[in-house]
Amino acid sequence: MPGKAFRLATAAAVASLALTACTSNTPSGPAPGAGGGNAASPNDGPGKKVTIGFSGPAADHGWLAAINNFATAEAKKYSDVTLRVAEGTNDASMQISHIETFINDKVDAIVLLPTDGAALTSVATKAMQAGITVVNVDREFSSSFAARTTILGDNYGMGVSAGTYACQLVKDKKIADPVIAEIAGIDALPLTQDRSRGFADALKGCQQTVDRRVAAQFTVESGEAAAANLLQAAPKLDIVWNHDDDQGVGVKAAFDAAKRAEFSFIGGAGSANAMRWIKAGQMTATVIYPPTQAADGIRLARLLVQQKGLSDLLQVEVPRRIVLNAPVVTSSNVDKYLPLGFES
Amino acid sequence: MTSGSKANRTLGLVIALGLLCVVGAATAGERFASVDNLLTVLRLASVIGVVSVGMTFVITGGGIDLSVGAIVALSSVWATTLATQSMAEDFHWIVMVGCALLVGAGCGLVNGLLVAYGKIAPFIVTLAMLAGARGLAEIIANRRTQIVRDQGFVEFFGGSVLGVPVLVLVFALVAAGGWVLLNRTTFGRRTLAIGGNPEAARLAGLKVARHTTLLYVLLGLACGIAAVMLMARTTTGTSTHGGLYELDAIAAVVIGGTLLSGGRGTVVGTVLGVLIFTTLTNVFTLNNLDTSTQAVAKGVIIVVAVLLQQRLANRAGESHAR
């Protein structure tokens, strides 16, 4: 008798699970890759057919997903580009085998955002030696022989931008003894250390220091927990810089739950969420870490294979190294940056 | 003897937690010893606490579940899809809660059936569920963060009743329910018997496979509850929720005094274990210490707490029985 009841309960649970098949997410957001609206140049006209292999980390984070989306969307704009996308992975040895496949397939160029720059250097060098143009994105190789061109965001510069903006706020608002807090990302990553170093260096410029520092894990949940503890640690805050807008969703949830808004809230990365909050006056600013790097990497790879230069430079060759700026988005310029904001 | 040693085990934990509070009060003063901070710590402890109480049952019953974090992620994602949310809009946010609980319990059921009737080691089954559930969560959410739009839901679970946050109340209810279930019911006694010696339990006429399945369903349900709490705390559902919950929950359960090989379990110990970890993080943040130091301290505390507990339990065992 109880056995029957149990079987019935089981069947009911399975059935109701099937009924709650609420896994649809259909109205997906607008496709990214709208681009910065820069003027077209003769470079954009169709040229020699180019096959580009693209490999990046697993898109387990809004920014990384945006990197992939921008890249594939950019490649579609050019009729002369065939893009081969290797499945994103966080395993260096898996990514090495992806690159080896690209080498065997004799692609014209490889755009590579390595899971770990040093670990992918030797296979990238091998590709270069095989005559394939390698464009290194975001995380640098340990040898300059491994890539023709490197395009990267500026993590240190991101910290500097945030710190400089914080100094500006202190000055404008005439805060006598400001309490400045920092919510970092994963502390073990060099990029987090660079961001924090830049922030501290810029604050030195106006004789300020970071009074409170907590670290999260680039996830919403960890951001919420870190922020909740931070609010307890500091009964009054003047400026908070959060490294990452993905974890920022959790950080903001903690602020809202505690009904704390006495401080200026600065974000990082530049997600669409953050930009919408800035527009609505719920956030002060965010510092962009461009999610368009890989898309630009694909543009550069195409130019390199077609032996064209950058149209706005006198020099006929594509530069060796391009470091992207980390601008501050505030309510006064948010409309300009909104098309580049990524959904997280 | 058992009751004496059990009390002493708990005493060890209370001492450890007390020491931690003394350190907190000494270094951070009023910022630590305030009602607000207490509620912050309890709120932080509540989500992982609910999972850990569920985990206590599975471990006591001789099993293990590595998939709890993934189940929390999947439940939170499933309950916040546009489809679920628009159903919730038309009806009531209880739809989201129901969805999360069903998904959690459903995952637990799959785990349980595979362990009990498929005769596969729980370590393997739940390792597979860990990979599978998180992968499914990523597919459903398309790796996006899904924002909870229903303000009624956020306000209800984010609110307080008589000054106590709803999340803390949920944790308290789950813990109290868990204590009664384990210590005061046939179900609890069967769990202990099966965890201690499944063969003997079977010979004594207990339906071991069915009971084991129920334990995993129970834990899955706890994960569903945790997902709802997390959705309220973060106002989101994402596939990254519940990261490393399996380790946090198992650590809290083991520190609490539940035997990893089964047959002995304590809900009170688990709750204390969770509180020790959460208080530790809080004390460190209040003192502005970095995460690496926190990790080292966490490791030390795990060892010290277990050592302390064993010493006290052994002493009690000697003086009491023999």
mmCIF file of N, CA and C in Angstrom, chain B residues 82-125:
data_model
loop_
_atom_site.group_PDB
_atom_site.id
_atom_site.type_symbol
_atom_site.label_atom_id
_atom_site.label_comp_id
_atom_site.label_asym_id
_atom_site.label_seq_id
_atom_site.Cartn_x
_atom_site.Cartn_y
_atom_site.Cartn_z
ATOM 1 N N LEU B 82 11.320 33.778 -18.790
ATOM 2 C CA LEU B 82 10.215 34.669 -19.167
ATOM 3 C C LEU B 82 8.887 33.936 -19.091
ATOM 4 N N ALA B 83 8.886 32.659 -19.505
ATOM 5 C CA ALA B 83 7.640 31.894 -19.490
ATOM 6 C C ALA B 83 7.103 31.754 -18.071
ATOM 7 N N THR B 84 7.969 31.343 -17.137
ATOM 8 C CA THR B 84 7.526 31.199 -15.759
ATOM 9 C C THR B 84 7.096 32.542 -15.189
ATOM 10 N N GLN B 85 7.900 33.573 -15.476
ATOM 11 C CA GLN B 85 7.591 34.883 -14.908
ATOM 12 C C GLN B 85 6.283 35.446 -15.456
ATOM 13 N N SER B 86 5.983 35.169 -16.744
ATOM 14 C CA SER B 86 4.723 35.725 -17.247
ATOM 15 C C SER B 86 3.544 34.932 -16.688
ATOM 16 N N MET B 87 3.753 33.624 -16.441
ATOM 17 C CA MET B 87 2.713 32.859 -15.760
ATOM 18 C C MET B 87 2.495 33.418 -14.357
ATOM 19 N N ALA B 88 3.599 33.761 -13.706
ATOM 20 C CA ALA B 88 3.525 34.317 -12.358
ATOM 21 C C ALA B 88 2.801 35.662 -12.374
ATOM 22 N N GLU B 89 3.030 36.424 -13.429
ATOM 23 C CA GLU B 89 2.387 37.721 -13.559
ATOM 24 C C GLU B 89 0.866 37.557 -13.679
ATOM 25 N N ASP B 90 0.476 36.553 -14.489
ATOM 26 C CA ASP B 90 -0.954 36.333 -14.698
ATOM 27 C C ASP B 90 -1.635 35.791 -13.455
ATOM 28 N N PHE B 91 -0.899 35.002 -12.688
ATOM 29 C CA PHE B 91 -1.515 34.334 -11.552
ATOM 30 C C PHE B 91 -1.007 34.915 -10.228
ATOM 31 N N HIS B 92 0.148 34.488 -9.797
ATOM 32 C CA HIS B 92 0.711 34.924 -8.524
ATOM 33 C C HIS B 92 2.155 34.459 -8.495
ATOM 34 N N TRP B 93 3.011 35.152 -7.724
ATOM 35 C CA TRP B 93 4.415 34.744 -7.720
ATOM 36 C C TRP B 93 4.631 33.366 -7.112
ATOM 37 N N ILE B 94 3.586 32.819 -6.498
ATOM 38 C CA ILE B 94 3.718 31.479 -5.921
ATOM 39 C C ILE B 94 4.070 30.465 -7.016
ATOM 40 N N VAL B 95 3.711 30.793 -8.274
ATOM 41 C CA VAL B 95 4.068 29.930 -9.409
ATOM 42 C C VAL B 95 5.583 29.751 -9.475
ATOM 43 N N MET B 96 6.322 30.853 -9.289
ATOM 44 C CA MET B 96 7.783 30.779 -9.342
ATOM 45 C C MET B 96 8.312 29.892 -8.224
ATOM 46 N N VAL B 97 7.723 30.076 -7.032
ATOM 47 C CA VAL B 97 8.161 29.270 -5.895
ATOM 48 C C VAL B 97 7.905 27.793 -6.176
ATOM 49 N N GLY B 98 6.664 27.505 -6.639
ATOM 50 C CA GLY B 98 6.308 26.123 -6.941
ATOM 51 C C GLY B 98 7.239 25.519 -7.978
ATOM 52 N N CYS B 99 7.553 26.301 -8.997
ATOM 53 C CA CYS B 99 8.423 25.815 -10.058
ATOM 54 C C CYS B 99 9.802 25.458 -9.502
ATOM 55 N N ALA B 100 10.366 26.361 -8.688
ATOM 56 C CA ALA B 100 11.699 26.104 -8.124
ATOM 57 C C ALA B 100 11.686 24.840 -7.264
ATOM 58 N N LEU B 101 10.652 24.706 -6.417
ATOM 59 C CA LEU B 101 10.580 23.540 -5.532
ATOM 60 C C LEU B 101 10.448 22.255 -6.336
ATOM 61 N N LEU B 102 9.593 22.293 -7.375
ATOM 62 C CA LEU B 102 9.389 21.091 -8.200
ATOM 63 C C LEU B 102 10.668 20.695 -8.930
ATOM 64 N N VAL B 103 11.345 21.673 -9.499
ATOM 65 C CA VAL B 103 12.580 21.369 -10.225
ATOM 66 C C VAL B 103 13.602 20.772 -9.262
ATOM 67 N N GLY B 104 13.733 21.387 -8.069
ATOM 68 C CA GLY B 104 14.678 20.875 -7.072
ATOM 69 C C GLY B 104 14.346 19.448 -6.679
ATOM 70 N N ALA B 105 13.075 19.246 -6.312
ATOM 71 C CA ALA B 105 12.675 17.905 -5.886
ATOM 72 C C ALA B 105 12.826 16.907 -7.034
ATOM 73 N N GLY B 106 12.528 17.356 -8.250
ATOM 74 C CA GLY B 106 12.653 16.481 -9.413
ATOM 75 C C GLY B 106 14.092 16.020 -9.617
ATOM 76 N N CYS B 107 15.042 16.951 -9.520
ATOM 77 C CA CYS B 107 16.462 16.592 -9.645
ATOM 78 C C CYS B 107 16.838 15.605 -8.544
ATOM 79 N N GLY B 108 16.355 15.885 -7.314
ATOM 80 C CA GLY B 108 16.635 14.990 -6.197
ATOM 81 C C GLY B 108 16.089 13.596 -6.457
ATOM 82 N N LEU B 109 14.887 13.550 -7.045
ATOM 83 C CA LEU B 109 14.262 12.266 -7.353
ATOM 84 C C LEU B 109 15.131 11.470 -8.338
ATOM 85 N N VAL B 110 15.618 12.148 -9.367
ATOM 86 C CA VAL B 110 16.486 11.478 -10.343
ATOM 87 C C VAL B 110 17.731 10.932 -9.642
ATOM 88 N N ASN B 111 18.364 11.792 -8.831
ATOM 89 C CA ASN B 111 19.533 11.348 -8.053
ATOM 90 C C ASN B 111 19.185 10.102 -7.241
ATOM 91 N N GLY B 112 18.082 10.206 -6.482
ATOM 92 C CA GLY B 112 17.692 9.142 -5.565
ATOM 93 C C GLY B 112 17.409 7.837 -6.284
ATOM 94 N N LEU B 113 16.643 7.907 -7.376
ATOM 95 C CA LEU B 113 16.302 6.680 -8.107
ATOM 96 C C LEU B 113 17.559 6.011 -8.656
ATOM 97 N N LEU B 114 18.476 6.822 -9.179
ATOM 98 C CA LEU B 114 19.702 6.245 -9.747
ATOM 99 C C LEU B 114 20.561 5.603 -8.662
ATOM 100 N N VAL B 115 20.611 6.259 -7.480
ATOM 101 C CA VAL B 115 21.422 5.709 -6.395
ATOM 102 C C VAL B 115 20.770 4.439 -5.846
ATOM 103 N N ALA B 116 19.451 4.539 -5.536
ATOM 104 C CA ALA B 116 18.795 3.462 -4.806
ATOM 105 C C ALA B 116 18.437 2.282 -5.698
ATOM 106 N N TYR B 117 17.906 2.573 -6.883
ATOM 107 C CA TYR B 117 17.455 1.483 -7.749
ATOM 108 C C TYR B 117 18.453 1.179 -8.859
ATOM 109 N N GLY B 118 19.203 2.210 -9.301
ATOM 110 C CA GLY B 118 20.211 1.970 -10.326
ATOM 111 C C GLY B 118 21.483 1.391 -9.751
ATOM 112 N N LYS B 119 21.586 1.428 -8.410
ATOM 113 C CA LYS B 119 22.764 0.890 -7.707
ATOM 114 C C LYS B 119 24.080 1.524 -8.184
ATOM 115 N N ILE B 120 24.035 2.804 -8.504
ATOM 116 C CA ILE B 120 25.272 3.502 -8.852
ATOM 117 C C ILE B 120 25.724 4.276 -7.607
ATOM 118 N N ALA B 121 27.051 4.382 -7.415
ATOM 119 C CA ALA B 121 27.567 5.080 -6.235
ATOM 120 C C ALA B 121 27.073 6.525 -6.240
ATOM 121 N N PRO B 122 26.612 7.035 -5.062
ATOM 122 C CA PRO B 122 26.077 8.396 -5.002
ATOM 123 C C PRO B 122 27.071 9.439 -5.504
ATOM 124 N N PHE B 123 28.354 9.193 -5.240
ATOM 125 C CA PHE B 123 29.390 10.127 -5.683
ATOM 126 C C PHE B 123 29.315 10.319 -7.195
ATOM 127 N N ILE B 124 29.137 9.197 -7.913
ATOM 128 C CA ILE B 124 29.103 9.244 -9.385
ATOM 129 C C ILE B 124 27.796 9.880 -9.880
ATOM 130 N N VAL B 125 26.679 9.414 -9.313
ATOM 131 C CA VAL B 125 25.375 9.920 -9.756
ATOM 132 C C VAL B 125 25.310 11.431 -9.617
#
